Short mmCIF file of C-alpha atoms in Angstrom, two decimals:
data_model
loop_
_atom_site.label_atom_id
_atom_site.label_comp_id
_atom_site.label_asym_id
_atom_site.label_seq_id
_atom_site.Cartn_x
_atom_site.Cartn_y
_atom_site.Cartn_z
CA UNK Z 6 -19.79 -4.69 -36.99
CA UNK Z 7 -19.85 -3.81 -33.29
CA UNK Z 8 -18.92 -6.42 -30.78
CA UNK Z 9 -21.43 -7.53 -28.41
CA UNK Z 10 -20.23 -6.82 -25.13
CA UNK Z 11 -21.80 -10.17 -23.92
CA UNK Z 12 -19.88 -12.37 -26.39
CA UNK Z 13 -16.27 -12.22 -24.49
CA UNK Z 14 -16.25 -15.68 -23.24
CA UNK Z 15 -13.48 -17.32 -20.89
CA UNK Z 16 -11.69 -19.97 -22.41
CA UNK Z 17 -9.10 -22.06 -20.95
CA UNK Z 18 -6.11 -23.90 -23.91
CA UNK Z 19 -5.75 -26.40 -20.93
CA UNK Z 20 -7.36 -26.71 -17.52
CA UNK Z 21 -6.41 -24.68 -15.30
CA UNK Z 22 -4.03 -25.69 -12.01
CA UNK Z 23 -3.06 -23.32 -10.30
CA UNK Z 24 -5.15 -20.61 -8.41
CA UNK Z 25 -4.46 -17.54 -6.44
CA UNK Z 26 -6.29 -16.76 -3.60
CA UNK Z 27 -6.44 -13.16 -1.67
CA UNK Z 28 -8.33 -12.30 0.99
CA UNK Z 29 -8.56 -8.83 2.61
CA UNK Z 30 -6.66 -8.90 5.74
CA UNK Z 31 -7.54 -8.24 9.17
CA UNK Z 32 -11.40 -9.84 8.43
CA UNK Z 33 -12.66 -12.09 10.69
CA UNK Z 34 -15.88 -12.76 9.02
CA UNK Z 35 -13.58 -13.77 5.87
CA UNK Z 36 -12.09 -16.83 7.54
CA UNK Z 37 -14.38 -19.71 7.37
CA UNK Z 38 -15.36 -19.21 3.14
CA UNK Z 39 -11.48 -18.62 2.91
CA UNK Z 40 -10.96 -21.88 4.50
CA UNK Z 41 -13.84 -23.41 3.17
CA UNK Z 42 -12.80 -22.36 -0.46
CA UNK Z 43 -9.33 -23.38 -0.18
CA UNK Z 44 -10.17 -26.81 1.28
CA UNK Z 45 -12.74 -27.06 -2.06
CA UNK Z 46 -9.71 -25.98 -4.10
CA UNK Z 47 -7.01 -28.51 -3.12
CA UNK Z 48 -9.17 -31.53 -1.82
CA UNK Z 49 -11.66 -31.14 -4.52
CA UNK Z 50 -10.28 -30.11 -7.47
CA UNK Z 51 -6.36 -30.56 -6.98
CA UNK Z 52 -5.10 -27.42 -7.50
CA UNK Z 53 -2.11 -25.48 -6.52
CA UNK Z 54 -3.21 -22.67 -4.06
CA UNK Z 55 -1.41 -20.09 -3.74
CA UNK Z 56 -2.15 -17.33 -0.90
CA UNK Z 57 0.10 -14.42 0.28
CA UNK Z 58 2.36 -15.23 3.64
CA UNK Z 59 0.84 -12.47 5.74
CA UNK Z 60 -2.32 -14.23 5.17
CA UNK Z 61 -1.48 -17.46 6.73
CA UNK Z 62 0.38 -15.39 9.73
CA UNK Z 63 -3.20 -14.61 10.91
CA UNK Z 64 -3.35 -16.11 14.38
CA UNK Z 65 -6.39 -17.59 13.50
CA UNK Z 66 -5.54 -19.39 10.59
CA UNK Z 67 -1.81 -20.33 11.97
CA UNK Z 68 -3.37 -21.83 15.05
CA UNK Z 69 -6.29 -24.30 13.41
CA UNK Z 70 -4.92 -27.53 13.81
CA UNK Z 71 -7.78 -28.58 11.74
CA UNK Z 72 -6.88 -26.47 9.01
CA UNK Z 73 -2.87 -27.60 8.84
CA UNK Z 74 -3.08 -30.48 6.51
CA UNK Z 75 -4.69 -28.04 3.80
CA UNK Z 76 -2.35 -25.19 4.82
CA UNK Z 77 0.56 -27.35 4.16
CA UNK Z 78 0.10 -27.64 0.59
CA UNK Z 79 0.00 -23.41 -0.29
CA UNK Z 80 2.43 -22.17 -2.05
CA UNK Z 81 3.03 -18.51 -0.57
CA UNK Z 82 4.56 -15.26 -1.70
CA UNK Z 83 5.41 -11.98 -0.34
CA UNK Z 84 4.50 -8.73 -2.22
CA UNK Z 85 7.45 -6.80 -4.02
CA UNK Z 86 9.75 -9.41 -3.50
CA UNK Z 87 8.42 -12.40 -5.27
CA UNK Z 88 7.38 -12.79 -9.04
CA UNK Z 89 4.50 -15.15 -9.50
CA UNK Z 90 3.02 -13.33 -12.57
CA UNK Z 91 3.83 -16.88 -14.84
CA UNK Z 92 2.40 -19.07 -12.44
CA UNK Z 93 -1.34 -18.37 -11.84
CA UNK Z 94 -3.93 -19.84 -13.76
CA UNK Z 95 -6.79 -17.36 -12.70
CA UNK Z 96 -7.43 -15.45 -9.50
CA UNK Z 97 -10.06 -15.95 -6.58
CA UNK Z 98 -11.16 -12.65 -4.25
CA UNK Z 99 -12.90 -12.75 -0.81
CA UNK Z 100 -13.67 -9.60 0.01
CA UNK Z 101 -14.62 -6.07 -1.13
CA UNK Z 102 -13.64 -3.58 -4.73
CA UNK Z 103 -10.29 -3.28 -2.87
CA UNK Z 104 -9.22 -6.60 -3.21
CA UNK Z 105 -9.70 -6.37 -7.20
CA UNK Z 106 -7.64 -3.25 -6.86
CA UNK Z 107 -4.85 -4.98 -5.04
CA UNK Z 108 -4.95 -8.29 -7.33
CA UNK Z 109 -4.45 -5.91 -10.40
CA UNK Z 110 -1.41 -4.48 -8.86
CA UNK Z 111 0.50 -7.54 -8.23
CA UNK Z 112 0.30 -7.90 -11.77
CA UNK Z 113 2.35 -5.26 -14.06
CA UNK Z 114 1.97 -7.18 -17.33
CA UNK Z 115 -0.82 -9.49 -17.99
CA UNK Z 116 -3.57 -10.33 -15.66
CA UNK Z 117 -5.22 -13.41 -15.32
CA UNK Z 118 -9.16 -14.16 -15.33
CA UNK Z 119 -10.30 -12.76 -11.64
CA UNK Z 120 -13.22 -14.07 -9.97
CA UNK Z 121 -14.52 -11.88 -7.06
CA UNK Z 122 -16.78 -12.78 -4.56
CA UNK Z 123 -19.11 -9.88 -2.27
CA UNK Z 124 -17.67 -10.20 0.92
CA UNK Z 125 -16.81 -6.70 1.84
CA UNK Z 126 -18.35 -3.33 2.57
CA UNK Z 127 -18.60 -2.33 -1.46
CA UNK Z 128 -18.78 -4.75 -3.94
CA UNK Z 129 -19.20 -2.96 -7.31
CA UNK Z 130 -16.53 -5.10 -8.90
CA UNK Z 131 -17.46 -7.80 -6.84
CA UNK Z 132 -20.52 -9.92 -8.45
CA UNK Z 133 -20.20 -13.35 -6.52
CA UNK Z 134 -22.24 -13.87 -3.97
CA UNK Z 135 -20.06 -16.83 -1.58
CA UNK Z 136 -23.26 -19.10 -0.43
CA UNK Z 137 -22.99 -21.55 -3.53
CA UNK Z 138 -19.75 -21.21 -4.25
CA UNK Z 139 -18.72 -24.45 -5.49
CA UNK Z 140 -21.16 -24.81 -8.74
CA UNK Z 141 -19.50 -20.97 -9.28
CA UNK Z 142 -15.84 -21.74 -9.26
CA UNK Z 143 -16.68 -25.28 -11.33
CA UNK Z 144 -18.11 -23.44 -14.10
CA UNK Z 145 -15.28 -20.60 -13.80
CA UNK Z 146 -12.52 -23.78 -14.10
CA UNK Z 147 -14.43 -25.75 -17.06
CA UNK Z 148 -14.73 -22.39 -18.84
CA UNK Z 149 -18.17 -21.59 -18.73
CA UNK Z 150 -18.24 -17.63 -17.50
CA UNK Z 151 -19.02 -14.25 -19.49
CA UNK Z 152 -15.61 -11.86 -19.36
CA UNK Z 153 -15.18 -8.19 -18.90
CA UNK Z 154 -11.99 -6.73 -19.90
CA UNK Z 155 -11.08 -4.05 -18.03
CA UNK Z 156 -8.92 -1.10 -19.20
CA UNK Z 157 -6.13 -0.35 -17.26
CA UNK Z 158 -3.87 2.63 -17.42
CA UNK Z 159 0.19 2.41 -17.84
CA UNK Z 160 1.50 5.84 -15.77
CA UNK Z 161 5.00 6.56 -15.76
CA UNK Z 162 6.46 8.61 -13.27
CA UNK Z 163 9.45 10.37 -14.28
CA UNK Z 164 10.94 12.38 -11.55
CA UNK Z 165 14.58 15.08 -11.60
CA UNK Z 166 16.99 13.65 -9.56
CA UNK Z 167 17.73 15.89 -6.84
CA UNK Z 168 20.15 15.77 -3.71
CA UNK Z 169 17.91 15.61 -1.25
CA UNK Z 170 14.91 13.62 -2.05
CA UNK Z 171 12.16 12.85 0.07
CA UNK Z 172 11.78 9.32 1.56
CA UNK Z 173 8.88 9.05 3.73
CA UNK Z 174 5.85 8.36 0.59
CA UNK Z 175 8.69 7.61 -2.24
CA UNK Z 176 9.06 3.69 -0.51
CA UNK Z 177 6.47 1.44 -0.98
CA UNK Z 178 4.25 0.10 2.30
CA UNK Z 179 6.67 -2.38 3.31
CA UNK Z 180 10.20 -0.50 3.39
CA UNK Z 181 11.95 -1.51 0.43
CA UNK Z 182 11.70 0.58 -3.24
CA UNK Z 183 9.80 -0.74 -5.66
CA UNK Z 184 11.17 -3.24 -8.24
CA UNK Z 185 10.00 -1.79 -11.18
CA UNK Z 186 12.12 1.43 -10.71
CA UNK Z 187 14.56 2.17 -12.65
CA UNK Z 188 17.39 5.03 -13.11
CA UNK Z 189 18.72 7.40 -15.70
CA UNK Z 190 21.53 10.09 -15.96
CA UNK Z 191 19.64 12.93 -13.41
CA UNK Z 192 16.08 10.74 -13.59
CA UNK Z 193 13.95 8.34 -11.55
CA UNK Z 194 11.48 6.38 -13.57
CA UNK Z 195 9.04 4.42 -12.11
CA UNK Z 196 6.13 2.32 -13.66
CA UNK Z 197 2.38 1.44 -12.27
CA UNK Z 198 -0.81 -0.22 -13.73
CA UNK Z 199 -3.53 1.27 -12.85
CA UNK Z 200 -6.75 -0.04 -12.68
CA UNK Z 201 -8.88 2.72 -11.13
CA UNK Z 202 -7.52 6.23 -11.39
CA UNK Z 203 -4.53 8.18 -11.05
CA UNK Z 204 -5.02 11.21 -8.50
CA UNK Z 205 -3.00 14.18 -8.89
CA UNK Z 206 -3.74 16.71 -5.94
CA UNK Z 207 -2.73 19.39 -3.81
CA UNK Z 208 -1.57 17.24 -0.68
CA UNK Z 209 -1.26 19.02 2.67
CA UNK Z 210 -1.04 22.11 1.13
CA UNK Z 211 -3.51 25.17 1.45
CA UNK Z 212 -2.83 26.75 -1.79
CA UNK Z 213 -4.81 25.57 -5.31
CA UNK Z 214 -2.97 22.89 -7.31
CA UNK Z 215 -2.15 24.06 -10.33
CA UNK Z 216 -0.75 21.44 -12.66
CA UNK Z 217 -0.63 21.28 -16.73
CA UNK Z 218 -2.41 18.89 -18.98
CA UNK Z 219 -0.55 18.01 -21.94
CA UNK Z 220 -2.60 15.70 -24.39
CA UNK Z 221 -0.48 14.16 -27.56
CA UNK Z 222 2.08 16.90 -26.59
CA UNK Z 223 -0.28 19.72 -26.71
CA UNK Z 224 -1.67 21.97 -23.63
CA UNK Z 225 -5.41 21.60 -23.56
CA UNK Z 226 -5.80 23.01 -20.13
CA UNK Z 227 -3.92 23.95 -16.78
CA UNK Z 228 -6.21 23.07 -13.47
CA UNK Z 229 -6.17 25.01 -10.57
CA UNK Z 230 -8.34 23.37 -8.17
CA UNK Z 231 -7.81 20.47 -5.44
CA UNK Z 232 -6.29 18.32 -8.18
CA UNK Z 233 -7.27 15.83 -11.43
CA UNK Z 234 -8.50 12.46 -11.25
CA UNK Z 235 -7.46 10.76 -14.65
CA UNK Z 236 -9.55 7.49 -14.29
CA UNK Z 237 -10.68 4.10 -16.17
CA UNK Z 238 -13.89 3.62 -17.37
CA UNK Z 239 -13.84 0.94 -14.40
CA UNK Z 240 -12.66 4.09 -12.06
CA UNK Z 241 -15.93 6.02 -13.53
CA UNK Z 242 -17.71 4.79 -10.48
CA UNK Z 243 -15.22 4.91 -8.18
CA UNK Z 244 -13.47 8.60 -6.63
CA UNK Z 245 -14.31 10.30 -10.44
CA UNK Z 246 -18.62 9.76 -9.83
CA UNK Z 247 -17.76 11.29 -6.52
CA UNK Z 248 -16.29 14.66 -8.59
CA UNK Z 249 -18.90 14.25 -10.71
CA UNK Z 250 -18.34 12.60 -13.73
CA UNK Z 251 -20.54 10.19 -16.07
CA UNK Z 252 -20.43 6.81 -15.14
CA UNK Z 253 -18.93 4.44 -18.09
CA UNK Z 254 -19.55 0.99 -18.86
CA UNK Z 255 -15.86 -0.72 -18.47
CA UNK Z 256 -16.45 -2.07 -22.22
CA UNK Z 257 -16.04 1.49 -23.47
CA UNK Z 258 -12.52 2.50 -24.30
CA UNK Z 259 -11.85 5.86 -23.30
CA UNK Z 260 -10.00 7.97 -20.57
CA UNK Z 261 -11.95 10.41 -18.39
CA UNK Z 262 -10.26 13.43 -17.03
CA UNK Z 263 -12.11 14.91 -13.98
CA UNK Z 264 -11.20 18.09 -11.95
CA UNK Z 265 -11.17 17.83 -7.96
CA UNK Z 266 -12.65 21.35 -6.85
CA UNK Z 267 -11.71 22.91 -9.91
CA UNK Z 268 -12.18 27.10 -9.09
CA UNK Z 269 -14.13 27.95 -12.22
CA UNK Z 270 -17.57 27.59 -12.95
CA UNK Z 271 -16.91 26.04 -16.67
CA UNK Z 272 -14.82 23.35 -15.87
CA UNK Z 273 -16.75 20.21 -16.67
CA UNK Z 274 -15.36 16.30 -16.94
CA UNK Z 275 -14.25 15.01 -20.41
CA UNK Z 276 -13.91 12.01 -21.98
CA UNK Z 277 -10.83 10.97 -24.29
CA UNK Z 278 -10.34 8.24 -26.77
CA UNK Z 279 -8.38 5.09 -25.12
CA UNK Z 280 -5.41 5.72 -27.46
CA UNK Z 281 -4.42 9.19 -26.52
CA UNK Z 282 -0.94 9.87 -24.11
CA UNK Z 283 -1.83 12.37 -21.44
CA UNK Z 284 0.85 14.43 -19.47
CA UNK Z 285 0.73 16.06 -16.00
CA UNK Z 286 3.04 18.69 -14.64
CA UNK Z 287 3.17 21.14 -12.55
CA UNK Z 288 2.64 24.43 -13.94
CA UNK Z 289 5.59 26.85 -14.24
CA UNK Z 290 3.75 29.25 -11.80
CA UNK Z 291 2.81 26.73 -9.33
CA UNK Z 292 2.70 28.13 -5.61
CA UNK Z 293 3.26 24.38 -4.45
CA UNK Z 294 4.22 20.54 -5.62
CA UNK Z 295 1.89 18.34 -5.93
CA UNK Z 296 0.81 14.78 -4.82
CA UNK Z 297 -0.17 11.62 -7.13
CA UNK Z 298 -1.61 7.80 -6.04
CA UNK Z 299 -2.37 5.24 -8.11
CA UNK Z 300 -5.36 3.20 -7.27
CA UNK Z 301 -4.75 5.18 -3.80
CA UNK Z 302 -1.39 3.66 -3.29
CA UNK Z 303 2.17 4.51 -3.63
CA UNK Z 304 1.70 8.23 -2.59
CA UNK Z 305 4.10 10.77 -3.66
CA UNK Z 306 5.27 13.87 -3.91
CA UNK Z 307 5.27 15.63 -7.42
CA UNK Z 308 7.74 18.50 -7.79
CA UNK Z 309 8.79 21.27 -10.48
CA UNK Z 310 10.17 18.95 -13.66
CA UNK Z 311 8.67 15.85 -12.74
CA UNK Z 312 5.84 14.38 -14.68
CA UNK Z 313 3.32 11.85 -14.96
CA UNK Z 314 2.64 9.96 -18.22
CA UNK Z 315 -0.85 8.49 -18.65
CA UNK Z 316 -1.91 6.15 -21.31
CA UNK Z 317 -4.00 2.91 -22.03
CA UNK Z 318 -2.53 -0.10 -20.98
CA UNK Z 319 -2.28 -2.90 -23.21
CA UNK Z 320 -2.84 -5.84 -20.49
CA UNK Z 321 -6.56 -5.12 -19.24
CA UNK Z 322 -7.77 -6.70 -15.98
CA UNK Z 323 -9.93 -9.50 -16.91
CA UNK Z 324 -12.99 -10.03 -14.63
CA UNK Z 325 -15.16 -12.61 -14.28
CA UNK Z 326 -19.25 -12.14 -14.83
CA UNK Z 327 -21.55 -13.23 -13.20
CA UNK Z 328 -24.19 -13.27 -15.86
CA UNK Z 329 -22.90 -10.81 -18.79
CA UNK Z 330 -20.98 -7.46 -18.46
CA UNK Z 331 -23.95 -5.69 -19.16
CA UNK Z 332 -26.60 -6.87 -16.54
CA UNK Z 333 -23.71 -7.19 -14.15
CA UNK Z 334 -23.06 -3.17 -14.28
CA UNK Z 335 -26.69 -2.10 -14.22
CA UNK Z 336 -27.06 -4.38 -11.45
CA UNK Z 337 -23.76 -3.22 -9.27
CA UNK Z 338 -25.30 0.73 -10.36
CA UNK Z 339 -28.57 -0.42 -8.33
CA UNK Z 340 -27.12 -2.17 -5.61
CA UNK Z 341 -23.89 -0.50 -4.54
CA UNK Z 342 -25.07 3.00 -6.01
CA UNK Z 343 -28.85 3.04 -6.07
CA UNK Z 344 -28.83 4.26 -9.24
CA UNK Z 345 -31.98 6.87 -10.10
CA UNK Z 346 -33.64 5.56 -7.12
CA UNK Z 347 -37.08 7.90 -6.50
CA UNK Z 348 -40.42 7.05 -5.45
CA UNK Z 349 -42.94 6.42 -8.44
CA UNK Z 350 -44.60 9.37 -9.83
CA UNK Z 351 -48.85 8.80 -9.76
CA UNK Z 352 -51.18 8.70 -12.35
CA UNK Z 353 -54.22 10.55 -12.79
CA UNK Z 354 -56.12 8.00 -11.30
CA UNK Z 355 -59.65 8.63 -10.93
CA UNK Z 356 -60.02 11.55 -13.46
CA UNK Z 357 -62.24 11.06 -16.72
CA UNK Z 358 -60.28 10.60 -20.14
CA UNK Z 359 -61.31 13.84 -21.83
#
């Protein structure tokens, strides 16, 4: 028996409380439904809010006197410093795909339910639409919303410790190194979820990349090209549609590998089964290192010995529908893609039948 894509429900053990709230930064048009939602959240329903501190330091948030009662009662957290993976209850998004993206990587183990509304310039993974909000996030607390689980990829990064390493992409955006790094005897291992696609490329360079692709421990191919884009069947539509790959409904578990600029004329995308480990190195005759982001963050440098370890992750991202995974892709395809969009052929009109 096959599962019906449409039959993942949400379901809540006990109601939920608490409620994260991220809004893309530097948006003006994004501050009246955030402070419209979060008054709806805490007056209305009586839940714990919790929003990042940056977003509060907006001056035009910090200086609404109006808006200081409700601002009062946030709980706040700062990225890479605090843990508040036990303490949300389900996640709201104003904004565009990239807020989805940077929800997913707060959390490195499981996700909660994320409900994204279309506020931003793409909004493929976004299917809320903001202007009847409240009979939306009702229905998303008493349980009654279609889910999509969304594959995510587990990539370690396991780097040669050197002497002299390089500093300037190896720290994350705000200055300090990442807390999920950790040290061997001569290694640096670090850890990401991924919820898009891990890009392996040739970085400032002018010479091909030329990296190794090691699949259950076995070469199935070296590319020597701009670089690889090892993606989610959520990332299908993202960077990897741009190369030239299939588009994948997120409900299908496999791993696509697609070549950036690949310099041979046979060198098509592929699709591999979820369970599979991939490995990426650079190739012993490699001209040049190599560059990897993850979800187009935490940019580094890749260097003779390293390697990248790709597989499926076992906590998926799960999102919110709008009406059912299904409709909801086709309909992101046609809106955010336009999707096999050509005028109508004509009939024959006017000719007799023969």
């Amino acid at each position: 028996h096959i599962q019906d894509p449409a039959s993942q429900r949400l379901t809540w053990n006990k109601p939920p409380k608490s409620v994260l709230v991220i809004k893309k930064i530097r948006d003006a048009s994004l501050l009246q439904p955030f402070k419209e939602l979060c008054v709806y959240l805490t007056e209305e329903n009586n839940m714990i809010v919790y929003v990042e501190k940056k977003v509060l330091e907006d001056p035009a948030i910090a200086n609404d006197e109006n808006f200081g009662p409700v601002k009062k009662k946030f709980c706040t957290f700062r990225e890479d410093y605090d843990d508040i993976s036990n303490q949300i209850d389900f996640i709201i998004c104003l904004g565009g795909d990239g807020t989805l993206l940077y929800a997913s990587s707060l959390f490195q183990g499981s996700v909660p339910p994320v409900m994204a509304f279309h506020l931003g310039s793409l909004g493929f993974l976004t299917p809320f639409n903001f202007e009847n909000f409240q009979s939306q996030v009702t229905q998303v607390i008493e349980g009654n919303a279609a889910l999509v689980l969304r594959s995510r990829l587990k990539v370690k990064v396991v780097k040669e410790h050197r002497e002299k390493m390089t500093v300037q992409n190896g720290i994350e955006e705000n200055g300090v190194v990442s807390a999920n790094l950790e040290k061997e005897v001569g290694k640096q291992i670090m850890q990401y979820q991924v919820l898009n696609e891990v890009v392996v490329d040739r970085g400032p360079s002018s010479y091909l990349s030329n990296v190794d692709v090691f699949l259950n421990g076995q070469l199935i191919t070296t590319v020597q090209g701009d670089g690889v884009i090892v993606s989610t069947p959520t990332g299908s539509t993202a960077y990897a549609a741009a190369a030239g790959a299939s588009m994948i409904h997120p409900n299908v578990p496999a791993i696509m590998i697609t070549p950036i600029c690949p310099h041979s004329l046979s060198f098509r995308p592929i699709v591999v089964p979820a369970g599979v480990e991939l490995k990426i190195m650079l190739s012993p005759d490699a001209r040049n290192t190599a560059w990897v982001s993850f979800d187009g963050r935490k940019r580094q440098e890749i260097c003779h010995g390293d390697s990248i370890s790709i597989t499926t992750s076992c906590y998926p991202l799960p999102s919110i529908c709008f009406r059912d995974p299904v409709s909801d892709w086709f309909e992101s395809l046609a809106e955010c893609l336009h999707w096999n969009v050509r005028k109508k052929q004509n009939n024959f009109a006017g000719e007799e039948e023969e």
